[in-house]
Amino acid sequence: MKFNKQARIVFPMVLSASILSTGLAVPLPKAAAADTIATQDQGQWLTGEFHAHTFESDDAQSSLESVLDHGLTTYGLDFIMLADHLRSSKRDDTGTDIPGGPIPLSKGLLEYQVPKIKALQDAGKYAGKTIFSGFEWDIPSHEHGSVGILTDEPGSEAALKAANQFEYLFTNRDASWFNPADVLQWQAADNRAYSTHADSLSAINWLKRNYPETSYMIVNHPSRGVGKYKISDFRDFNNAAPDIAFGFEGMLGNQMEPDRGGYNSAYDPANPTANDNYKNRSYGGVDYMVAKVGGVWDSLLGEGRKFWNFANSDYHFKTIDTNSSGYWPGEYAKNYIWSEGKSTQDILNGMRSGKSFSVFGDLINALDFRLADGSTNAEMGGILQATEGDKLTLTIKFKSPEANNYENPINSGQSGGMKPAVDHIDLIEGDVTGPAEKGTPAYDKDTNDSTRVVATFTSEDWTTDANGYNVITYDLPKASKDQYFRLRGTNLGMNVPGETLDGNPLIDPKTTTADATARFNEINNRNYQDLWFYSNPIFVDTAAYTDEQAVQDTLDKLTLGHTDAVTENITLPSDGEHGAAIAWEETADQANAVAIENGIAKVSRPAAGQPDASVTLKATASRGDSSDSKTFAITIKAMPSTSTPGGGGNTTSPGTPATSVSVTFDAAKGAEGSLKDVIAFKIPAGALSASGTIGAQVLSSEQQPPLGSLKALSPIVEMTSSAGTTFGKPVELTFNYAVNSAAPNGKPAVYYYNEKLKKWIFLGGQANGTTITVNVKHFTKFGVFGYAPQAFPDLTTSWAKPYADRLIGMEVISGYEDGTFRPDQPVTRAEWVKLLVDSLSLPAASSATRFADDSLIPAWAKSQVKAATDAGYVTGFDTKDGSVFNASQRITRAEIAVIAARVLKAGGIAPPGTGKTFNDANAIPAWALDAVSQTTAAGIVSGYPNGSFRPNDTLTRAEAVKVAYALLDALNI
């Protein structure tokens, strides 16, 4: 795929709230108006739009405050980017004529709109909402575009001055309307340009030179006028500034017009394709460039362009007298944008990323669309890096609200009682062949002949999870080329007369009823009966891979786990690497101990007293014309002999009669002991303050605590000591365990039973063949269980790996969906408290916290924050509004020390003396001095090699897992 390699981004996949991983990879609060699926990214879904008009556009009929009230309050949008016409403006934001006559819009924004927005917000309106004053530009020789110039401070005098300069340079406003001193300065730097396509590129290049990261230009209603655009125009725009001209309004505003979207080009309904005007009509309220499978949008995506589709209201007014225009912002059309924050720049960055989808009539209010190649994932706007032959998996999760904004009759405020429901979703696929070169026929080609609907999903293809999300999983063909995938969905069937044909939307006819009231209701009904959503695409970049490489990789990575003591059936992998297939056969099996059936090696163990059986299995990997083989020598263990209690015989599985051993312990010398084929233990001198006996007993099934879903690989053993069960030095335990051949990718781990919590706690251990060794500081019940650890490539060489491994095994933390752990990423207060509480297994608390900003504490951490405050571990910050928690604030090392010290105190742990002295001790806040001393003395936190503590540095994920691990160790958990 011919992408700019520097610009490639693979976004972590989104997860349903029902399967969110716990721990540090956690989401910020989702937008209140968007019932969207939570994700593990640091961000949130926001709803909003970029194209709405007020009285400052001469053809609009609503005040600024009315537009904001409806969009942000009534219909719950999170942001509005206003776009009044960049023309003369004769009225202020309330509709009052401006003294002295019309003025440039940019001046109207400065004198009326922006000050009014600030005054409304200062008065307490639109809390938590984002408002920006952009403008709608008459693109020279084309149609309209929404433009915004944010600068470093959106809405500032500098930003408005930039809009004023843009209006002077790239419109035909009279020069006398502008400040003469400004004009002289602007003329010295740039020429005015407002007539030709080349002039439109001059304007975009001006934005790129002056505001490369802080401006945008989105093309509005691109096909509304005949002959306004060729596909080469969009290519020119995007080539000039791909981060500024990155999309168009494919889902149209002006939906209340009799000609849907205001697309009123004449055509013959009896013969729509008699001329090309059918391309200038709307299709299900959508521009033909987007609605046409394989059309203009697909042609741009086929180049690998990051060029996105958006929706808006294009609001001027809804209905006045006999006229109608568009719905209020947020009433009918919504964009769902993933944003890392709520500033205008954050929202622009989210729009630019392509991680968004657009909806009519609230058909859906949540969409998780992702592609996966093994553990690597990408979602909307992202690029999945695949290798030829890889298996690709598609996952879609979506949800619809209980009701939308349909009114019957229109403007009555009476709900029409409509519950939107998706009839089907189309998966659309196209090839990516790289950028077209200007001056070649490809640059003027406005179709992508490879694009097609590859799958259509109905309710028979999805399941509904416990949280009400509809879930679709679909196996795509193995990766073989560069492609993209996008979605569209509708409430209509595949072939609805006058609406759809083979799933594709048909031309929207004009509503011609003479009576205005009846016509308005017909238009409204037409629109709500014909709902659509469109997603932005996911790209797949496929690297070539030879058959020989695929076969060799398959054999290199192929394993059956431990094969020297097999007791259970073996699942034999059939899928290799990058599309290779694996076939299995027996080549040596004199005892007939294995029979291969349907991909499973069925094991028949020799009888008790018979020798173990030796078997050789041969795996042949093949792809294309290449194949090669690998053999596995396997030992099938004979059935065990039954032992009697106290007889010293072997005990190989839970539930056998109990056996035990007792060893005398000298506190000054230490001791060693073992229970044959079960456990060996080493007690160091000084581990206990008094001498006594150490015991090990295998528990019968009746004596064992419940195992739950854990699969035991060893007997359950209870360790006892007559001189106390907590040690001053670690005690080494080595367990024998049976290899779990049914889970070749699993690993063994030692767990202990916590009597207080009534649960098994992961310890880990170092496995060696059929034994595993672990150090413990207290005695209780132990067992070896199988588990499937999560591996992270960026954690392998990290100093934090030993600490993270235990917490990963405890299922307290996980990584990101791109397969990384990100050990150097900062941690927020909410993330740290969740990690701490989950590590300590504190009981969940369901009620609200006492903090004034309780509503800002994310749902995934609220019960942990409440539990931590109830336990006295966490306090807030005093403000004039009361104590606040500041959930999204990054936590500092000083704060961590204070919290850790409180945990130690609550656990009755007294630090052994005074902690280390640091060369930046004067930087440690007074409120943290004692805590830093206590926690460094206890080994919970430490300083840096240069002798500093750095109290105000933020805690990283690597440091967080080390602190949590150290607290568990200090508390003997």
Coordinates of C-alpha atoms in Angstrom, one line a residue, residues 170-593:
F170 CA -10.0 34.7 -0.5
T171 CA -13.3 36.4 -1.1
N172 CA -14.4 39.4 -3.2
R173 CA -15.3 41.6 -0.2
D174 CA -14.4 45.3 -0.9
A175 CA -11.0 46.2 0.5
S176 CA -12.6 49.3 2.2
W177 CA -14.4 46.9 4.6
F178 CA -11.0 46.1 6.3
N179 CA -8.6 47.9 8.4
P180 CA -6.2 49.9 6.0
A181 CA -3.1 49.1 8.0
D182 CA -4.0 45.4 8.0
V183 CA -4.6 45.5 4.2
L184 CA -1.2 47.0 3.6
Q185 CA 0.4 44.3 5.6
W186 CA -1.6 41.5 4.0
Q187 CA -1.0 42.8 0.5
A188 CA 2.8 42.8 1.1
A189 CA 2.7 39.1 2.0
D190 CA 0.0 37.5 -0.3
N191 CA -2.1 38.2 -3.4
R192 CA -5.9 38.1 -3.3
A193 CA -7.3 35.0 -4.9
Y194 CA -11.0 34.3 -5.2
S195 CA -12.1 33.3 -8.7
T196 CA -10.5 30.0 -9.9
H197 CA -9.8 26.5 -8.8
A198 CA -6.1 27.6 -8.6
D199 CA -7.3 30.3 -6.2
S200 CA -9.0 27.7 -4.0
L201 CA -5.7 25.8 -3.8
S202 CA -3.9 29.1 -2.9
A203 CA -6.3 29.5 0.1
I204 CA -5.7 25.9 1.2
N205 CA -2.0 26.4 0.9
W206 CA -2.2 29.6 2.9
L207 CA -3.9 27.7 5.7
K208 CA -1.2 25.0 5.5
R209 CA 1.6 27.6 5.7
N210 CA 0.2 29.5 8.6
Y211 CA -2.0 27.1 10.5
P212 CA -0.9 23.6 9.5
E213 CA -2.2 21.8 12.7
T214 CA -4.9 24.3 13.7
S215 CA -7.2 24.7 10.7
Y216 CA -9.6 22.7 8.6
M217 CA -11.6 22.9 5.4
I218 CA -14.4 20.3 4.9
V219 CA -16.3 20.4 1.6
N220 CA -20.1 20.9 2.1
H221 CA -22.9 19.4 0.0
P222 CA -20.4 18.5 -2.8
S223 CA -22.9 17.4 -5.5
R224 CA -25.6 20.1 -4.9
G225 CA -24.7 21.9 -8.0
V226 CA -24.1 20.4 -11.5
G227 CA -20.5 20.7 -12.7
K228 CA -19.2 22.1 -9.4
Y229 CA -16.6 19.4 -8.8
K230 CA -14.5 16.8 -10.6
I231 CA -12.8 14.1 -8.6
S232 CA -9.4 15.7 -9.5
D233 CA -10.5 18.8 -7.5
F234 CA -10.7 16.7 -4.3
R235 CA -7.4 15.1 -5.1
D236 CA -5.9 18.6 -5.5
F237 CA -7.4 19.7 -2.2
N238 CA -6.1 16.7 -0.3
N239 CA -2.7 16.7 -2.0
A240 CA -2.2 20.4 -1.1
A241 CA -3.0 19.9 2.6
P242 CA -4.0 16.4 3.7
D243 CA -4.4 17.4 7.3
I244 CA -6.6 20.4 6.4
A245 CA -8.7 19.2 3.5
F246 CA -9.5 15.7 4.9
G247 CA -13.2 15.1 4.1
F248 CA -16.6 16.1 2.9
E249 CA -20.2 16.3 3.9
G250 CA -21.4 13.0 2.4
M251 CA -24.5 12.8 4.7
L252 CA -26.3 16.0 3.8
G253 CA -27.8 18.7 5.8
N254 CA -31.0 20.6 4.8
Q255 CA -33.0 17.4 5.2
M256 CA -36.3 19.2 5.7
E257 CA -36.2 20.6 2.1
P258 CA -38.7 19.1 -0.4
D259 CA -35.7 18.0 -2.4
R260 CA -33.8 16.2 0.2
G261 CA -30.6 18.0 1.1
G262 CA -31.5 20.8 -1.2
Y263 CA -30.3 18.6 -4.2
N264 CA -32.8 19.8 -6.7
S265 CA -31.1 19.2 -10.1
A266 CA -33.7 18.3 -12.7
Y267 CA -33.9 14.6 -13.8
D268 CA -36.4 12.4 -15.5
P269 CA -37.9 10.0 -12.9
A270 CA -38.9 7.7 -15.7
N271 CA -35.3 7.5 -17.1
P272 CA -33.0 8.8 -14.3
T273 CA -29.8 8.1 -16.2
A274 CA -30.8 9.9 -19.3
N275 CA -28.2 12.5 -18.3
D276 CA -25.6 12.8 -15.5
N277 CA -27.9 14.9 -13.3
Y278 CA -28.8 11.7 -11.3
K279 CA -25.4 12.1 -9.8
N280 CA -26.5 15.5 -8.3
R281 CA -29.5 14.1 -6.4
S282 CA -29.5 12.6 -2.9
Y283 CA -29.8 8.9 -2.2
G284 CA -31.3 8.1 1.2
G285 CA -30.3 11.6 2.2
V286 CA -26.7 10.9 1.2
D287 CA -24.5 12.4 -1.6
Y288 CA -24.1 10.2 -4.6
M289 CA -20.3 10.4 -4.1
V290 CA -20.7 8.4 -0.9
A291 CA -23.9 6.4 -1.6
K292 CA -22.6 4.9 -4.8
V293 CA -20.6 1.7 -4.1
G294 CA -17.5 2.2 -6.1
G295 CA -18.1 5.9 -6.7
V296 CA -16.1 9.0 -5.9
W297 CA -15.4 8.3 -2.2
D298 CA -14.4 4.7 -3.0
S299 CA -12.1 6.0 -5.7
L300 CA -10.3 8.3 -3.2
L301 CA -10.1 5.5 -0.6
G302 CA -8.7 3.2 -3.2
E303 CA -5.7 5.5 -3.3
G304 CA -5.2 5.0 0.4
R305 CA -6.3 8.6 1.1
K306 CA -7.4 9.5 4.6
F307 CA -10.4 11.4 3.3
W308 CA -13.5 11.0 5.5
N309 CA -17.2 11.2 5.4
F310 CA -19.2 13.4 7.8
A311 CA -22.8 14.5 8.5
N312 CA -24.3 17.9 9.6
S313 CA -27.5 19.8 9.7
D314 CA -26.6 22.8 7.5
Y315 CA -29.2 24.5 9.8
H316 CA -30.7 27.8 8.7
F317 CA -34.2 27.3 10.0
K318 CA -36.5 24.3 10.3
T319 CA -39.9 25.5 9.1
I320 CA -41.1 29.1 8.6
D321 CA -44.5 29.8 7.0
T322 CA -44.5 27.7 3.8
N323 CA -40.8 27.1 3.8
S324 CA -38.6 24.4 5.3
S325 CA -34.8 23.9 5.4
G326 CA -33.0 21.7 7.9
Y327 CA -33.4 20.1 11.3
W328 CA -31.9 21.7 14.4
P329 CA -28.2 20.7 15.0
G330 CA -28.3 17.2 16.6
E331 CA -32.0 16.6 16.0
Y332 CA -31.5 14.4 12.9
A333 CA -27.8 14.1 12.0
K334 CA -24.9 13.3 14.3
N335 CA -21.2 12.7 13.9
Y336 CA -19.6 10.5 16.6
I337 CA -16.0 11.5 16.9
W338 CA -13.4 9.9 19.1
S339 CA -11.5 12.6 20.9
E340 CA -8.7 12.6 23.5
G341 CA -10.2 15.7 25.1
K342 CA -12.9 18.3 24.7
S343 CA -11.0 21.3 23.4
T344 CA -11.6 22.4 19.9
Q345 CA -8.2 21.2 18.9
D346 CA -8.9 17.8 20.4
I347 CA -12.1 17.6 18.4
L348 CA -10.3 18.6 15.2
N349 CA -7.6 16.0 15.8
G350 CA -10.4 13.4 16.3
M351 CA -12.1 14.4 13.1
R352 CA -8.8 14.3 11.3
S353 CA -8.1 10.8 12.6
G354 CA -11.1 9.3 10.8
K355 CA -12.1 7.5 14.0
S356 CA -15.7 8.4 13.5
F357 CA -19.1 7.4 12.1
S358 CA -22.1 9.4 11.0
V359 CA -25.8 8.7 11.6
F360 CA -29.3 9.9 10.6
G361 CA -32.2 9.7 13.0
D362 CA -30.2 8.0 15.8
L363 CA -30.4 4.8 13.9
I364 CA -27.4 3.7 16.1
N365 CA -25.7 5.5 19.0
A366 CA -22.7 3.1 19.4
L367 CA -20.4 1.5 16.9
D368 CA -17.3 -0.5 17.4
F369 CA -15.9 -1.6 14.0
R370 CA -12.5 -3.3 13.9
L371 CA -10.3 -5.7 12.0
A372 CA -7.9 -8.0 13.7
D373 CA -4.8 -10.0 12.6
G374 CA -4.1 -12.1 15.6
S375 CA -3.4 -9.7 18.4
T376 CA -3.0 -6.7 16.2
N377 CA -6.1 -4.6 15.6
A378 CA -7.2 -1.5 13.8
E379 CA -10.4 0.5 13.8
M380 CA -12.0 3.3 11.8
G381 CA -9.4 5.6 10.3
G382 CA -6.6 3.1 11.1
I383 CA -4.3 0.8 9.1
L384 CA -4.0 -2.8 10.0
Q385 CA -0.5 -4.1 9.2
A386 CA -1.0 -7.6 7.9
T387 CA 1.1 -10.2 6.1
E388 CA 0.1 -12.2 3.1
G389 CA -1.8 -15.3 4.2
D390 CA -2.8 -14.0 7.6
K391 CA -6.3 -14.7 8.9
L392 CA -8.3 -11.5 9.3
T393 CA -11.3 -11.2 11.6
L394 CA -14.0 -8.6 11.5
T395 CA -15.9 -7.5 14.6
I396 CA -18.8 -5.1 14.7
K397 CA -20.6 -4.1 17.9
F398 CA -23.5 -1.6 17.6
K399 CA -26.4 -0.4 19.6
S400 CA -29.6 1.6 18.9
P401 CA -31.3 3.9 21.4
E402 CA -34.8 3.2 22.8
A403 CA -36.2 6.2 20.9
N404 CA -35.1 9.0 18.6
N405 CA -36.3 12.6 18.0
Y406 CA -39.2 11.7 15.6
E407 CA -42.2 13.9 16.3
N408 CA -45.7 13.3 15.1
P409 CA -47.0 15.8 14.1
I410 CA -43.8 17.8 13.3
N411 CA -42.9 20.7 15.6
S412 CA -45.5 19.5 18.2
G413 CA -43.0 18.3 20.8
Q414 CA -45.0 15.0 20.8
S415 CA -42.8 11.9 20.4
G416 CA -43.8 9.7 17.5
G417 CA -42.8 6.7 19.6
M418 CA -40.2 5.5 17.1
K419 CA -37.6 3.0 18.3
P420 CA -34.9 2.9 15.6
A421 CA -33.9 -0.6 14.5
V422 CA -31.2 -1.7 12.0
D423 CA -32.5 -4.0 9.3
H424 CA -29.1 -4.8 7.9
I425 CA -25.4 -3.7 7.7
D426 CA -23.4 -3.9 4.5
L427 CA -19.6 -4.6 4.6
I428 CA -18.1 -2.8 1.6
E429 CA -14.6 -3.7 0.4
G430 CA -12.3 -2.1 -2.1
D431 CA -8.7 -2.5 -3.3
V432 CA -6.0 0.1 -2.6
T433 CA -3.6 0.6 -5.5
G434 CA -1.8 3.8 -4.4
P435 CA -2.1 7.5 -5.2
A436 CA -3.0 8.5 -8.7
E437 CA -0.5 10.8 -10.4
K438 CA -1.7 14.2 -11.6
G439 CA -1.8 14.4 -15.4
T440 CA -2.6 10.7 -15.8
P441 CA -6.1 9.2 -16.6
A442 CA -6.2 7.7 -13.2
Y443 CA -6.2 11.2 -11.6
D444 CA -9.6 11.9 -13.4
K445 CA -11.1 8.5 -12.8
D446 CA -14.0 8.8 -10.3
T447 CA -14.8 5.1 -9.8
N448 CA -13.2 2.2 -8.0
D449 CA -14.1 -0.9 -10.0
S450 CA -12.9 -3.3 -7.3
T451 CA -15.3 -2.0 -4.7
R452 CA -18.2 -4.2 -3.8
V453 CA -20.5 -5.3 -1.0
V454 CA -18.8 -8.5 0.3
A455 CA -21.3 -9.3 3.1
T456 CA -24.7 -8.3 4.4
F457 CA -25.5 -8.9 8.0
T458 CA -29.1 -9.1 9.4
S459 CA -30.4 -9.9 12.9
E460 CA -29.8 -13.6 12.1
D461 CA -26.1 -12.8 12.0
W462 CA -25.7 -11.0 15.2
T463 CA -26.1 -11.8 18.9
T464 CA -27.0 -9.4 21.7
D465 CA -24.8 -9.3 24.7
A466 CA -25.8 -8.5 28.3
N467 CA -25.4 -4.8 27.8
G468 CA -27.6 -4.7 24.7
Y469 CA -24.9 -4.4 22.1
N470 CA -25.4 -6.4 18.9
V471 CA -22.3 -8.3 18.1
I472 CA -21.1 -9.6 14.7
T473 CA -18.0 -11.6 14.1
Y474 CA -16.9 -12.5 10.6
D475 CA -13.9 -14.2 9.1
L476 CA -12.5 -12.4 6.1
P477 CA -10.5 -14.2 3.4
K478 CA -6.8 -14.4 4.2
A479 CA -4.9 -11.3 3.6
S480 CA -3.6 -11.2 0.0
K481 CA -3.6 -7.5 -1.0
D482 CA -3.9 -3.9 0.1
Q483 CA -7.6 -3.1 0.8
Y484 CA -10.0 -1.1 2.8
F485 CA -13.3 -2.0 4.5
R486 CA -16.2 0.3 5.4
L487 CA -19.8 -0.1 6.7
R488 CA -23.2 1.3 5.9
G489 CA -26.4 0.3 7.7
T490 CA -30.1 1.1 7.3
N491 CA -33.5 0.5 8.8
L492 CA -34.8 -0.4 5.3
G493 CA -35.0 -3.8 3.8
M494 CA -32.9 -4.8 0.7
N495 CA -35.7 -4.2 -1.8
V496 CA -38.2 -1.6 -0.6
P497 CA -40.1 -0.1 -3.6
G498 CA -39.0 3.4 -4.3
E499 CA -36.3 3.3 -1.5
T500 CA -33.7 0.5 -2.1
L501 CA -32.7 -2.0 -4.8
D502 CA -30.4 -4.8 -3.9
G503 CA -29.6 -3.0 -0.7
N504 CA -28.5 0.2 -2.5
P505 CA -30.4 3.5 -1.8
L506 CA -32.5 4.9 -4.7
I507 CA -32.9 8.6 -5.7
D508 CA -34.9 10.6 -3.2
P509 CA -37.9 12.1 -5.0
K510 CA -39.2 15.6 -4.3
T511 CA -42.1 15.9 -1.9
T512 CA -44.6 18.1 -3.7
T513 CA -47.7 18.2 -1.5
A514 CA -49.2 21.7 -1.8
D515 CA -50.4 22.2 1.7
A516 CA -47.4 23.3 3.8
T517 CA -48.4 21.6 7.0
A518 CA -49.1 18.3 5.3
R519 CA -45.9 18.7 3.3
F520 CA -43.7 19.2 6.4
N521 CA -45.1 16.1 8.0
E522 CA -44.6 14.1 4.8
I523 CA -41.0 15.3 4.6
N524 CA -40.4 14.4 8.3
N525 CA -42.0 11.0 7.8
R526 CA -39.9 10.4 4.6
N527 CA -36.7 11.1 6.5
Y528 CA -37.4 9.0 9.6
Q529 CA -38.6 6.1 7.5
D530 CA -35.3 6.2 5.6
L531 CA -32.4 6.1 8.1
W532 CA -28.7 5.3 7.4
F533 CA -25.4 5.3 9.1
Y534 CA -21.9 5.2 7.4
S535 CA -18.6 4.4 9.0
N536 CA -15.2 5.6 8.0
P537 CA -12.9 2.9 6.6
I538 CA -10.3 0.6 8.0
F539 CA -7.3 0.1 5.7
V540 CA -5.3 -3.2 5.5
D541 CA -1.7 -2.9 4.4
T542 CA -0.6 -6.4 3.3
A543 CA 3.1 -7.3 3.1
A544 CA 4.1 -10.0 0.6
Y545 CA 5.2 -13.3 2.1
T546 CA 6.5 -16.3 0.2
D547 CA 5.2 -19.9 0.6
E548 CA 8.6 -20.9 1.9
Q549 CA 8.6 -18.2 4.5
A550 CA 5.1 -19.2 5.7
V551 CA 6.0 -22.9 6.0
Q552 CA 9.3 -22.2 7.8
D553 CA 7.6 -19.7 10.2
T554 CA 4.9 -22.3 10.9
L555 CA 7.4 -25.0 11.8
D556 CA 9.5 -22.6 13.8
K557 CA 6.6 -21.6 16.0
L558 CA 4.8 -24.9 16.2
T559 CA 4.8 -26.5 19.6
L560 CA 2.7 -29.0 21.5
G561 CA 3.9 -27.8 25.0
H562 CA 5.4 -30.3 27.4
T563 CA 5.5 -33.7 25.8
D564 CA 7.5 -35.8 28.2
A565 CA 4.6 -36.6 30.6
V566 CA 1.3 -36.5 28.6
T567 CA -1.9 -37.7 30.4
E568 CA -4.6 -36.1 28.3
N569 CA -5.7 -35.7 24.7
I570 CA -3.7 -33.2 22.6
T571 CA -5.3 -30.6 20.4
L572 CA -3.3 -30.5 17.2
P573 CA -3.1 -27.1 15.4
S574 CA -4.3 -27.1 11.8
D575 CA -3.7 -23.4 10.9
G576 CA -0.1 -22.3 10.5
E577 CA 1.5 -18.9 10.0
H578 CA 0.4 -16.6 7.1
G579 CA -2.1 -19.1 5.6
A580 CA -0.1 -22.3 5.9
A581 CA -1.9 -25.5 6.7
I582 CA -0.7 -28.2 9.1
A583 CA -1.4 -32.0 8.6
W584 CA -0.6 -34.6 11.3
E585 CA 0.2 -38.3 11.3
E586 CA 1.7 -40.9 13.6
T587 CA 5.1 -42.3 12.5
A588 CA 5.9 -44.4 15.6
D589 CA 3.4 -45.7 18.2
Q590 CA 4.0 -49.3 19.1
A591 CA 1.6 -49.2 22.0
N592 CA -1.2 -47.6 20.0
A593 CA -1.4 -44.9 22.7

